[in-house]
Each structure stands twice: as C-alpha cells, then as structure tokens.
XYZ file of C-alpha atoms in Angstrom:
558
model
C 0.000 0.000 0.000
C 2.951 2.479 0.940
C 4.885 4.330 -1.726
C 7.915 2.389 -3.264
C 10.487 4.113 -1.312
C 8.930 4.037 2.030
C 8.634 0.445 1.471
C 12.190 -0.398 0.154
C 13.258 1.788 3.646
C 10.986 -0.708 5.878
C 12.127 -4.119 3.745
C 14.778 -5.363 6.804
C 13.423 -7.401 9.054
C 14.694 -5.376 11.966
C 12.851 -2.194 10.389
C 9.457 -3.391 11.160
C 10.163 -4.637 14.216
C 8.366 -2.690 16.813
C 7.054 -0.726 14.360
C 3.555 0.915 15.365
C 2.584 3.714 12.502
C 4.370 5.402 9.102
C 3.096 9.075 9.115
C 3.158 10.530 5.021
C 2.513 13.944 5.383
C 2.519 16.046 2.372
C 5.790 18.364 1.816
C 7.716 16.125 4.286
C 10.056 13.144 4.470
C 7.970 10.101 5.314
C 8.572 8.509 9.427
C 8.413 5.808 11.214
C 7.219 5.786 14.501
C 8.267 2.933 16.771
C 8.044 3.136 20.907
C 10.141 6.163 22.036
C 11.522 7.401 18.901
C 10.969 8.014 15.187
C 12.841 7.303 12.172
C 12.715 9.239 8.921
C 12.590 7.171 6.068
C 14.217 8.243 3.051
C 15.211 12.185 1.874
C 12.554 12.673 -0.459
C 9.168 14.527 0.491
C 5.838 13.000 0.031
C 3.818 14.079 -3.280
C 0.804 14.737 -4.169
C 1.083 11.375 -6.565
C 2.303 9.521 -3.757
C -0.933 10.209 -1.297
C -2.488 9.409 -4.535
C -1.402 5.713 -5.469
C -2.257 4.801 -1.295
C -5.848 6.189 -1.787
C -6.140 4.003 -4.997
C -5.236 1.116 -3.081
C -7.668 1.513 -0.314
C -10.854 0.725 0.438
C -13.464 4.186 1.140
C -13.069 6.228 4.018
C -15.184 5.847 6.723
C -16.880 9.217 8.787
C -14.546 9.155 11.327
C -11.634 8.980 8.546
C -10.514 5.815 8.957
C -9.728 3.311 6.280
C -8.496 -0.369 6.607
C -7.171 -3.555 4.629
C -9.700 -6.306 4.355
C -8.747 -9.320 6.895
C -5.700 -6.981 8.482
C -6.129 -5.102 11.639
C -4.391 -2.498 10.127
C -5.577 1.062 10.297
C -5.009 4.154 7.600
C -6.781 7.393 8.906
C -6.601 10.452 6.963
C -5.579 14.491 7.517
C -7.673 16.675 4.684
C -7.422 20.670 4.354
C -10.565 22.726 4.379
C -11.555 21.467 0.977
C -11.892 17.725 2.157
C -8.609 16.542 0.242
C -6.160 14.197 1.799
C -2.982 16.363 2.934
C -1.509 13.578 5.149
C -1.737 9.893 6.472
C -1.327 7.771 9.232
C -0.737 4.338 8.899
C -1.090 2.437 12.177
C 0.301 -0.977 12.302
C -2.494 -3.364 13.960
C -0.886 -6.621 15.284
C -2.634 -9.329 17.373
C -1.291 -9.824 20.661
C -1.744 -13.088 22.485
C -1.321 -13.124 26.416
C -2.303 -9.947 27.545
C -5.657 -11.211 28.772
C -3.900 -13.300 31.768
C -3.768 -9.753 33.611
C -7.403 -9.913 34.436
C -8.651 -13.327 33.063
C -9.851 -13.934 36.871
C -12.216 -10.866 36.332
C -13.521 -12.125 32.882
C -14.766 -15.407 35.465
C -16.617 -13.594 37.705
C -19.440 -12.542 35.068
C -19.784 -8.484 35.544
C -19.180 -5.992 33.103
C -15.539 -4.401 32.794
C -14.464 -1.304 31.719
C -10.478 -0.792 30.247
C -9.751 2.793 30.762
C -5.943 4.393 29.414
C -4.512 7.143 27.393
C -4.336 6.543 23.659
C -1.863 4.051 22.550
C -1.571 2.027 25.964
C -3.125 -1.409 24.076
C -6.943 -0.918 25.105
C -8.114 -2.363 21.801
C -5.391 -4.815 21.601
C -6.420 -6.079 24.885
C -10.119 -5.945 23.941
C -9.661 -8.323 20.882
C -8.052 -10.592 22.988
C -10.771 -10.684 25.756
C -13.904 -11.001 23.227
C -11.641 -14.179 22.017
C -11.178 -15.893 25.266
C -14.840 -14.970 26.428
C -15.818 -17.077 22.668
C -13.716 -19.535 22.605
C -12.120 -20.617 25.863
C -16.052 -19.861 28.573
C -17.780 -20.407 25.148
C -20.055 -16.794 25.403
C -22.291 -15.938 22.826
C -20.125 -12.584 22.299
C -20.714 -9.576 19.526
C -18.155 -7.065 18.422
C -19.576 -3.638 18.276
C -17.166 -2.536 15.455
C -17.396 0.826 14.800
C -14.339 1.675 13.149
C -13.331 -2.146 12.322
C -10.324 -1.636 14.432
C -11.043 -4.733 16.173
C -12.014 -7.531 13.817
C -10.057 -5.743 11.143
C -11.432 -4.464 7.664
C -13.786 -5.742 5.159
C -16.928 -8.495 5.569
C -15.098 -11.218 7.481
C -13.497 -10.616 10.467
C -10.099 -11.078 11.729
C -9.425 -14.866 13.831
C -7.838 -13.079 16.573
C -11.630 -12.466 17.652
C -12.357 -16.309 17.542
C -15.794 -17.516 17.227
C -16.993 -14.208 18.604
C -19.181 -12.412 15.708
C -19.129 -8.727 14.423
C -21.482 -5.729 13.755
C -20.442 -3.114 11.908
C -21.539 0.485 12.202
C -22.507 2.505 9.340
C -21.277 5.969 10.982
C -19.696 6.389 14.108
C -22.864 8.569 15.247
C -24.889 5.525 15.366
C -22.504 3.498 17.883
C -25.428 3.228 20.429
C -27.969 2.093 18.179
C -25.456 -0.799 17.384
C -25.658 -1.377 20.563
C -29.095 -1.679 21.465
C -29.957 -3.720 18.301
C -26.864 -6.532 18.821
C -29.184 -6.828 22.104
C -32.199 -7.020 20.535
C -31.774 -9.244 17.712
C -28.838 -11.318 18.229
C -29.415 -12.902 21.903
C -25.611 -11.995 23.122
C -24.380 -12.737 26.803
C -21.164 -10.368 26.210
C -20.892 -7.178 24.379
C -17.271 -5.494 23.565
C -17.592 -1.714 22.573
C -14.313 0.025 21.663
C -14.508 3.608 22.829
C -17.473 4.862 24.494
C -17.163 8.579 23.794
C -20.624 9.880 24.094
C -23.857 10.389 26.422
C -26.030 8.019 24.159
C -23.198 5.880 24.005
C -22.882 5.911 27.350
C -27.523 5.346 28.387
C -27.204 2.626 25.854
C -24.190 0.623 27.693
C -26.604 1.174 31.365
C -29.679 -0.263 28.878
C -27.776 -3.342 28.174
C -26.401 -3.911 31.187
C -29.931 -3.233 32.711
C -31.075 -5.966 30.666
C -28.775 -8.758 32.355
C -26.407 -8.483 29.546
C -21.951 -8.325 30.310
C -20.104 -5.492 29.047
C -16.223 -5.193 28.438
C -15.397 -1.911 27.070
C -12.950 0.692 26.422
C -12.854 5.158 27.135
C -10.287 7.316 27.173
C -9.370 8.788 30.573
C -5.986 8.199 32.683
C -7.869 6.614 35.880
C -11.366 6.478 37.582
C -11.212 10.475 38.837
C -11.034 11.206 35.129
C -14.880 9.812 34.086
C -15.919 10.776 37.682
C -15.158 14.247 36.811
C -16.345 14.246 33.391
C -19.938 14.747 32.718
C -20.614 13.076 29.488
C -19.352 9.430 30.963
C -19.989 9.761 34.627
C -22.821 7.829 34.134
C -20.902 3.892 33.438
C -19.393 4.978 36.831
C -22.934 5.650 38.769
C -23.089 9.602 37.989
C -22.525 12.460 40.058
C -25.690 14.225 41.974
C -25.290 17.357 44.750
C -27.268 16.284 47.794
C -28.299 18.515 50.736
C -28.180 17.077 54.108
C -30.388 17.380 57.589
C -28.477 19.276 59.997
C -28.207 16.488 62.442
C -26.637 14.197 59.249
C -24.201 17.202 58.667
C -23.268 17.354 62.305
C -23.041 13.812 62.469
C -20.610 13.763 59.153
C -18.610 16.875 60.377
C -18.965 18.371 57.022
C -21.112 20.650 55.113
C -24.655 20.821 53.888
C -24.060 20.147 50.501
C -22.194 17.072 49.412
C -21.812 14.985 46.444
C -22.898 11.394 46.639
C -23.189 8.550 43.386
C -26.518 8.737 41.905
C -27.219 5.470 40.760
C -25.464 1.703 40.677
C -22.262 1.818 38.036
C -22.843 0.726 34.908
C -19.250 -0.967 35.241
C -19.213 -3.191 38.659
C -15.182 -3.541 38.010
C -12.722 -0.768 35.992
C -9.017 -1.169 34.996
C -6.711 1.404 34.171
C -3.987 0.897 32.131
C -0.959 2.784 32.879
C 1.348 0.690 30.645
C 0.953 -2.420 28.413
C 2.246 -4.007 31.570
C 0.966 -1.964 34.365
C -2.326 -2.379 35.369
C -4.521 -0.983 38.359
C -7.493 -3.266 39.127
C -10.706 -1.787 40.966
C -12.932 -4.706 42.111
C -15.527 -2.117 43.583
C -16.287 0.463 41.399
C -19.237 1.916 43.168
C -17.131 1.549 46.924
C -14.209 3.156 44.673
C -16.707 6.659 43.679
C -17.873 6.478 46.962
C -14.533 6.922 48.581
C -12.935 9.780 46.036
C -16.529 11.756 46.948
C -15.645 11.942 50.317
C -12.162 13.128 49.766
C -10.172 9.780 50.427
C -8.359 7.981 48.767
C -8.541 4.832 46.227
C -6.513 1.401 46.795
C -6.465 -0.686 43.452
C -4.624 -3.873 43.160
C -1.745 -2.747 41.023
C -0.781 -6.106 38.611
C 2.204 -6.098 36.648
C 3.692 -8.256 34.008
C 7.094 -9.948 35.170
C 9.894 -10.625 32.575
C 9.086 -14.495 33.104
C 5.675 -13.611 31.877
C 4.100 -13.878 35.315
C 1.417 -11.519 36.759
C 2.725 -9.838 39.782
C -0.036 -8.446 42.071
C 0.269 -6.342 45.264
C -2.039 -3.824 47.058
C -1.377 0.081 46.411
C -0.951 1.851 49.835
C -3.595 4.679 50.135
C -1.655 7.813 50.146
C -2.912 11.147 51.867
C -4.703 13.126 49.781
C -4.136 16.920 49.114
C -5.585 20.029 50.062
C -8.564 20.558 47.875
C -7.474 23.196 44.862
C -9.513 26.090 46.452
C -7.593 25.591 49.388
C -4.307 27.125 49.769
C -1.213 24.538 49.495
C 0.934 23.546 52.023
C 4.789 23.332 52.313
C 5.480 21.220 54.801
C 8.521 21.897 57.141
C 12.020 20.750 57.314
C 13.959 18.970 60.116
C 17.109 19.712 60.729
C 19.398 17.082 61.716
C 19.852 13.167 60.923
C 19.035 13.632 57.440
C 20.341 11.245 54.866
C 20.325 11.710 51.124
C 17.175 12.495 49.208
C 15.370 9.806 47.270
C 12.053 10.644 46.009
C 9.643 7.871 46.255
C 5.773 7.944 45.442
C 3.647 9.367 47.975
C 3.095 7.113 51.202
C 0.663 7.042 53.743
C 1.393 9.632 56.412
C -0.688 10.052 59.507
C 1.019 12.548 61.069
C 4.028 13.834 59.221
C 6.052 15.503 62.423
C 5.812 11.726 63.457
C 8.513 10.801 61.557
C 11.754 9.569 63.412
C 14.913 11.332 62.910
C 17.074 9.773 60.114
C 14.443 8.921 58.113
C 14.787 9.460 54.249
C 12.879 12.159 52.001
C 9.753 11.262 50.379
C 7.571 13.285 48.123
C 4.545 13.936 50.313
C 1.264 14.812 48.532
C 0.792 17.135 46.022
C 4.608 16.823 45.203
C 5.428 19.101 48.355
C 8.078 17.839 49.888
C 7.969 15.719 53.298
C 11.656 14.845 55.136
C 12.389 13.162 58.562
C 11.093 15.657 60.995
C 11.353 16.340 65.100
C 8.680 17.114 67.471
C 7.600 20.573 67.178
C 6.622 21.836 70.967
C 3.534 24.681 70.745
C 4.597 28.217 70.728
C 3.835 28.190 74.202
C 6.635 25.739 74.760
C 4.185 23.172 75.962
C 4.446 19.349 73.978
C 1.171 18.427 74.946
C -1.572 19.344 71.770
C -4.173 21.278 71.619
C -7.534 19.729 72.058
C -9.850 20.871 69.462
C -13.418 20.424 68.254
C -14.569 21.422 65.275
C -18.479 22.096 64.605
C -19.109 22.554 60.778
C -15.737 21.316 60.162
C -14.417 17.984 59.040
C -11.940 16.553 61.222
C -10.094 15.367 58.156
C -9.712 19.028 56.937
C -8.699 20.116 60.416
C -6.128 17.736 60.356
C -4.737 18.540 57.093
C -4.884 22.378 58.188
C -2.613 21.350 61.484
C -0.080 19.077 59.445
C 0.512 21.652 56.333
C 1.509 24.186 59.292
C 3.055 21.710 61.681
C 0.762 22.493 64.476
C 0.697 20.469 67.489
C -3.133 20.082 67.586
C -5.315 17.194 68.212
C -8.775 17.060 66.427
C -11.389 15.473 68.963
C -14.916 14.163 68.167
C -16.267 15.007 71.965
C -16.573 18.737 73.314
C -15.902 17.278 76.827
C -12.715 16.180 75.692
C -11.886 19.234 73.703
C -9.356 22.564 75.012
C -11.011 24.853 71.829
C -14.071 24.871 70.094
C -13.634 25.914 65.865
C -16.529 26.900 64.511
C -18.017 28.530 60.930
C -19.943 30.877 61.310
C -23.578 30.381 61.793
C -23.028 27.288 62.361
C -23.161 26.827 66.561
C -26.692 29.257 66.199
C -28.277 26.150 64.655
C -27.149 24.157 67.848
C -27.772 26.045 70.691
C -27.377 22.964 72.913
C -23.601 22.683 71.755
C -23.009 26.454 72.577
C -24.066 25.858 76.462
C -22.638 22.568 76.412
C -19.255 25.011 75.492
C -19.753 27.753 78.273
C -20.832 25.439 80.838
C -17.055 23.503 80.351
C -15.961 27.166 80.084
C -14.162 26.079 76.316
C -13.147 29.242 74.121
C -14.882 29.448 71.170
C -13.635 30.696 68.070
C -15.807 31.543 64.377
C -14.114 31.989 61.305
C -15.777 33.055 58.075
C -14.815 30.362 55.368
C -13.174 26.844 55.588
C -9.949 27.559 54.035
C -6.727 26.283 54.999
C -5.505 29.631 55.511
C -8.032 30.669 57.888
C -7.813 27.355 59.581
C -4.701 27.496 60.063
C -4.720 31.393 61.815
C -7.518 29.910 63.759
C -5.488 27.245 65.240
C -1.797 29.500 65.722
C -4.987 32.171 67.736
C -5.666 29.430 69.843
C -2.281 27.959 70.492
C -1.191 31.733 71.542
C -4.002 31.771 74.013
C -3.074 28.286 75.640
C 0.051 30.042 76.587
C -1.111 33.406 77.431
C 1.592 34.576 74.790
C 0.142 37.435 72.838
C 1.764 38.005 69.094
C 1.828 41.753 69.402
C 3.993 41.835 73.216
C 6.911 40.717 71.504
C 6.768 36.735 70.714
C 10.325 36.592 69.737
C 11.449 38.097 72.833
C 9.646 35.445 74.988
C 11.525 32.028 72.616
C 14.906 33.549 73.323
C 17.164 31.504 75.317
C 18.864 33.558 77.940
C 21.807 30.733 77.605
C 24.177 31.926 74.971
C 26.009 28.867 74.097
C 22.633 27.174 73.443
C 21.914 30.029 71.420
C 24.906 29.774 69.579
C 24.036 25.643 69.005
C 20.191 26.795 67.619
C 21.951 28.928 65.367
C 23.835 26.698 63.765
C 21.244 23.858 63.777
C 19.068 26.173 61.907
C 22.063 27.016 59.416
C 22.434 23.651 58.728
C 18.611 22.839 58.327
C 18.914 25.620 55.343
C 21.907 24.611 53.409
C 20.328 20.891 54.036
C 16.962 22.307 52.591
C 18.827 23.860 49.818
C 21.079 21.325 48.548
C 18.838 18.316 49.320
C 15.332 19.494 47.768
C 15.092 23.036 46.650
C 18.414 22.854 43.891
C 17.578 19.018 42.694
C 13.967 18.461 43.138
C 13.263 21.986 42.667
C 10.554 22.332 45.700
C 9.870 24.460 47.672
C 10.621 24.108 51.750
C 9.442 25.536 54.639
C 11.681 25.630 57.643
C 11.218 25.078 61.144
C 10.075 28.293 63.210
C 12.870 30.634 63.746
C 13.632 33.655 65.906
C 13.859 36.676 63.577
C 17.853 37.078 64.382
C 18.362 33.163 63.137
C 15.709 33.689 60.328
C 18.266 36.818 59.414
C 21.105 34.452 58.990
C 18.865 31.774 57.272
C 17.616 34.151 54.221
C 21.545 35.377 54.032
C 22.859 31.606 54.002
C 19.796 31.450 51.017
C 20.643 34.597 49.021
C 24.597 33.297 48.435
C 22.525 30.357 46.907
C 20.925 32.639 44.037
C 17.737 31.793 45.576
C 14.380 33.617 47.276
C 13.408 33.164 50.596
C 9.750 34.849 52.652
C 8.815 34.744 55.832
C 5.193 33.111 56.558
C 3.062 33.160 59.727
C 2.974 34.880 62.611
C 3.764 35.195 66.279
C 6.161 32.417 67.383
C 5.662 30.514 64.322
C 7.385 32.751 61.757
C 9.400 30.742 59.730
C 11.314 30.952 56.284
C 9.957 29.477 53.082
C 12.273 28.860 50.442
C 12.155 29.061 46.700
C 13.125 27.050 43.621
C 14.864 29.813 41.045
C-alpha cells in the first residue's frame, strides 16, 4: 500500500520490528514511529502522486476517517485541508497480541461488566480483541463485536481470527454506535458485548440499557484513571453519575462536614474498571461503586496494582492509600524541614502519612502529597513551649480538613470528636446558632470558642496558631520573639547553627535538585536573618510566613 520508497526503507526485518505507525505527510520526508523514537525514512518529500497511489489502493473512508485492509487489523486514517482533500496519512500498524488477557482473566470469570480505561496508545483495543476471544472460545459466550471503526475484527466483511468464534457488527457511521448497541441486544441474543470507545452520552444510556437488561459489558474510554470519568460529565454515568445532595443538619453534624455534598446517583454501569498505565501496568478496581464512593468523600482509592514480570508472570500487590491533598480552592501547604539526621534524598511515590512531624529522625525524604516535599522531621513543641496538643473540636468542620490544616503548618493540635474532651471549640460561622445545645454545652465547660468566616486552609490554620497563643497566654503583638529567646548563649549559639544547617540541608537536598519548595522550622527573627543570608549566596528567594512564634522561612526554587 505504501509508496515504493517508504517500502524499500521498511524491507529489513529489523525495520518493522516494533514498528507501530508510518506518518506521510505532504511536503515532508515520510517517518516511522516505533516506541520512544521516530525514524525518517528516506530524503525525499511526500507528493501529491504519492498520497495518490495509497488512496487508490484503499478501500473508502469511513466518517470518522478511517480506512483499513480487508482481513488486516491495520488502520489508515486520513488528515484533509478545508476542501476535504487528503494532505496527510497515518498508517497504524495493527498486530494481534496473544497473552495480555492473563492480567485480568480472573475478572472475565466472575461474570460483571468491565471497563479498560488508558490514554491513547496504551493497548486498550489490543487487549479488547483478545478478551472477546477468550470470552468465545475458551467460557464459550455468545459474544458480539460492536465494530465501529473495524479496528477490532479488522477491515472488510469477514473478520479477523484473533476475535475467535466471537461475531461482528459493523456500524454505518460512528454517530450511530449506540444504536449498534441496542440492536446486537435485541436481535442477536448476546451474553457479552465489547464496545471500543465509548465517547458519548447516548453511548454511554445505551451501555446502562444493556447492562440493565442482564447483559456483560467489556469496554474501552479514554481517561488516565477512575477520577477522570468521575469528573467528566458526558461518561460519569458507566461509573454511577454524580448528583449534589443537601443534608439534615443532624446528618451534617453527624458527618462533620457541610450541607451540601456529592454522593453517586445510581449503581455503576461498570461493577469492576481497569486502568492501564502501561501495556504491563495495570490498576485493578474490584468495587467500582465503593471506589466513587470513597474519592466523593475526599479519600483515597486502593487498586490492586498487577504487573507483568519478565518471566511472563502476573505480579499483584495492594497500592498503599496515600494522603490526599488540600482541595485546589484551598491554599497549598509546604510542609517543614527537620534539621538534623538527614540522609540523602530519594524521592519515592507518595506514602501514607498520619502525622508527618511523626517521623523519626534519620528517616529518608519522600515526596509527600501534592509533590510538596515531606523529610524526617522532630517534634515541634507549641509556641507556648508546651508538647502536649491542643484539644480541638470542630463544629461545621471535618476533622479530616482540620487535620490537614494542622499538618501543612506543623501544628501540634489534636482534632477530637467530643466537646468534653476538647481545650477549643472551631466553629463557621452560623453554624453553633443552629445548635444552641452545643453552645451551652461550650460555656458550661468554660471552652473558648472561636468563628471563622470560610473553611480555608488559611483561615484554619490562623484559627489554630490564635488558639495555640491563648493556651500560653503569649500574645503576638507583646513581643513573641522576645519570649523564645534563650537567655543561655552557648545554646543560642548551638540553635543557630542547627538552623544554618537545616537551610543549606533544605537547599542542597530538595530546593536545587527536586526543585521544591521548603518551609523551615520556626525561627527567631535574628536566626531567620542568617537563614535568608545563608539562602541569598545560593541565588535563591526566601519569605517569611506566619505569625507570632511561628514565623518561619519558606524557600524558593529559582
């Protein structure tokens, strides 16, 4: 089909090994693409002529633009100007790949509709072909290919064997996908249906239809994981939709969060989901609707990761749930720096961290959520010099949002779920004049009570530094700074150079390599002085964030 050159440039064996699509674009020299590079092929430009004797060759063009070679799974799709002529070409090299099912043949027993999810190019389709052949031939399902671009049983009337005994529709235009769909259902008694590449809303009523009717689904979309078709509208539904529900005010006291909340509307369409990462990297959710459920409320997801070893054996383990970040309204956090016992930095993916000034001295760097930066840290006493935490409820508040408020800060304060046992009440406003009870309850136990206007870390996080100051009877404005001094000079002398060597530590470790920012530990304003100096020889900014006692220095990647 390709031009004569292009073809005498791909005639080695070793050429079209790997191989995955020639591009012929018209004006430039013809390329191969293989995984990770690309190869030009030849000197000469493509022609006019040359576009021309491929389109002779092949069959019409479909109305997506796609063309194929009967009983190939090969796929030609074509570029055209604004006058509909054919300008370029891209010749994708289909190849049937036997094997790949073994990653999730356990799920194909089990009965319930899967969903493959992945960015372009990852091997959805290649895997689909395989599955609709095992489900035919090897647990002997009626199955039917909805084949709307013949990408998976290949071109022309009969289809390609690496389907097996699993038959084929055809669709006329792409736009009429989901009446495919219905009418396989319909007329053809299936128990399995494979769809490549549910893209739209009919698409996407049709799929719940069939699966309504008792019918399995395996099918294909484009999105990188599960918080991609949460988050977009047109496929939420094969997930169980999105719908905004307002709660009682006893259920939102009894949640610890606000009024409003969004819940799944409706049972997934898709019981089980994969996402692909790599053709040998797979994250398996068994529990779709438990999956939703959890990302609503702001945790976090843990698929069964599978991979394929070099011995061709499928390597399963559970992924730790990692802490989730801020939301994006909410301001970010930089989370501070200890400084001593550090060994190198090695950035590792993010790891479960219930309390980040936990950590014990000597402990290596990871990447904490977000991609802020999280290294071995000390105790942090309370401005007030006191290690014991602050006590404090929250009403209107999620404790999980408190506690990401006091970590991002490093704030030695304890979220409780009892007033009695609570030092601080931290309230939105309005919210304690719908519970009058709760507001005696607080001046009867004689707890300080303080209302902020909005939930945002920011304010949260003032809230909290208000309250520790009062613990202490420390007032910010009286002269903080004066009351952290250390009237022993040689001690002072040994915080000044712990704090110098926190900074170059800081600098050298994570700000130059990683190129993060760091917050350091809370300074007097004579150590922060030598800090930001230590900082500037480095060519790099420095700011000073918070207030009273817990001023500190934040430094910044060039």
């Amino acid at each position: 089909m390709l031009p004569a050159p292009v073809q005498d440039a791909l005639a080695e064996v070793q050429a079209r090994e790997q191989l995955l699509e020639v591009v012929l674009d018209l004006g430039r020299v013809p390329e191969a693409r293989y995984p990770g590079r690309a190869v030009a092929l030849g000197e000469a430009a493509v022609e006019r002529a040359d576009l021309a004797s491929v389109l002779d060759r092949l069959g019409p063009f479909g109305g997506d633009n796609r063309a194929g070679i009967e009983r190939t799974l090969h796929r030609i799709s074509a570029i055209r100007n604004r006058t509909g002529e054919v300008v370029g070409l891209t010749c994708r090299v289909g190849r049937a790949v036997f094997g790949t099912v073994g990653m999730v043949r356990d799920l194909l027993d089990s009965g319930q509709s899967l969903l493959l999810m992945g960015r372009p190019g990852v091997g959805k389709t290649t895997a689909l072909r395989e599955i609709a052949r095992v489900l035919a031939d090897d647990l002997l399902r009626r199955v039917i290919v909805i084949d709307t671009s013949n990408e998976i049983a290949g071109d022309g009337d009969i289809p390609h064997p690496a389907i097996g005994r699993a038959r084929r529709m055809q669709v006329a235009r792409p736009e009429l996908q989901h009446q495919v769909m219905i009418e396989a259902v319909e007329n053809h008694m299936p128990e399995v249906i494979v769809i490549d590449e549910i893209g739209t809303e009919l698409e996407a009523q049709a799929a719940r239809t069939i699966a309504e009717r008792g019918v399995m689904l395996v099918a294909t979309a484009h999105g990188n994981a599960l918080e991609n078709l949460i988050r977009n509208p047109t496929l939420s539904d094969l997930v169980g939709g999105i719908q905004s529900v307002t709660l009682g005010d006893e259920e939102a006291r009894r949640r610890r969060t606000q009024k409003t909340v969004l819940e799944r509307a409706a049972e997934p369409t898709f019981p089980m989901a994969v996402e692909m990462h790599s053709r040998h990297r797979w994250l398996v959710h068994r529990d779709v609707a438990g999956t939703v459920d959890l990302l609503l409320r702001g945790h976090s997801a843990r698929p069964e990761i599978r991979e394929l070893g070099a011995d061709g054996q499928v390597l399963r383990r559970q992924e730790a749930a990692p802490l989730r970040p801020p939301s994006p309204a909410a301001e970010r956090s930089v989370t501070p720096i200890a400084g001593s016992g550090l060994r190198p930095v090695k950035p590792l993916a993010p790891v479960p961290m219930p309390d980040p000034l936990a950590s014990p001295q000597g402990a290596d760097t990871d990447l904490g959520p977000g991609g802020t930066v999280s290294m071995a840290q000390e105790a942090v006493a309370s401005p007030t010099g006191s290690t014991e935490p602050l006590r404090l409820y929250g009403v209107g508040l999620p404790a999980q949002l408190l506690e990401t408020a006091a970590r991002g800060r490093g704030l030695p304060v304890e979220v409780v779920a009892d007033p009695e046992r609570a030092e601080a009440l931290l309230s939105l406003r309005g919210e304690l004049g719908r519970d009058p009870a709760l507001r005696r309850r607080a001046q009867l136990l004689g707890l300080p009570i303080l209302v902020i206007k909005s939930d945002s870390l920011h304010q949260l996080q003032r809230a909290m530094e208000r309250l520790l100051d009062r613990r202490g009877g420390v007032d910010a404005a009286d002269g903080p700074e004066r009351s952290r001094e250390d009237p022993d000079p040689l001690r002072r002398l040994d915080d000044a150079h712990a704090a110098l060597e926190e900074c170059r530590r800081a600098v050298e470790q994570v700000v130059l390599p990683l190129g993060q920012p760091v917050e350091l530990l809370p300074r007097n304003e004579r150590v922060r002085q030598m800090q930001a100096e230590l900082i500037s020889r480095y060519r790099l900014r420095s700011a000073v964030f918070g207030r009273g006692p817990q001023q500190r220095l934040r430094v910044f990647p060039a």
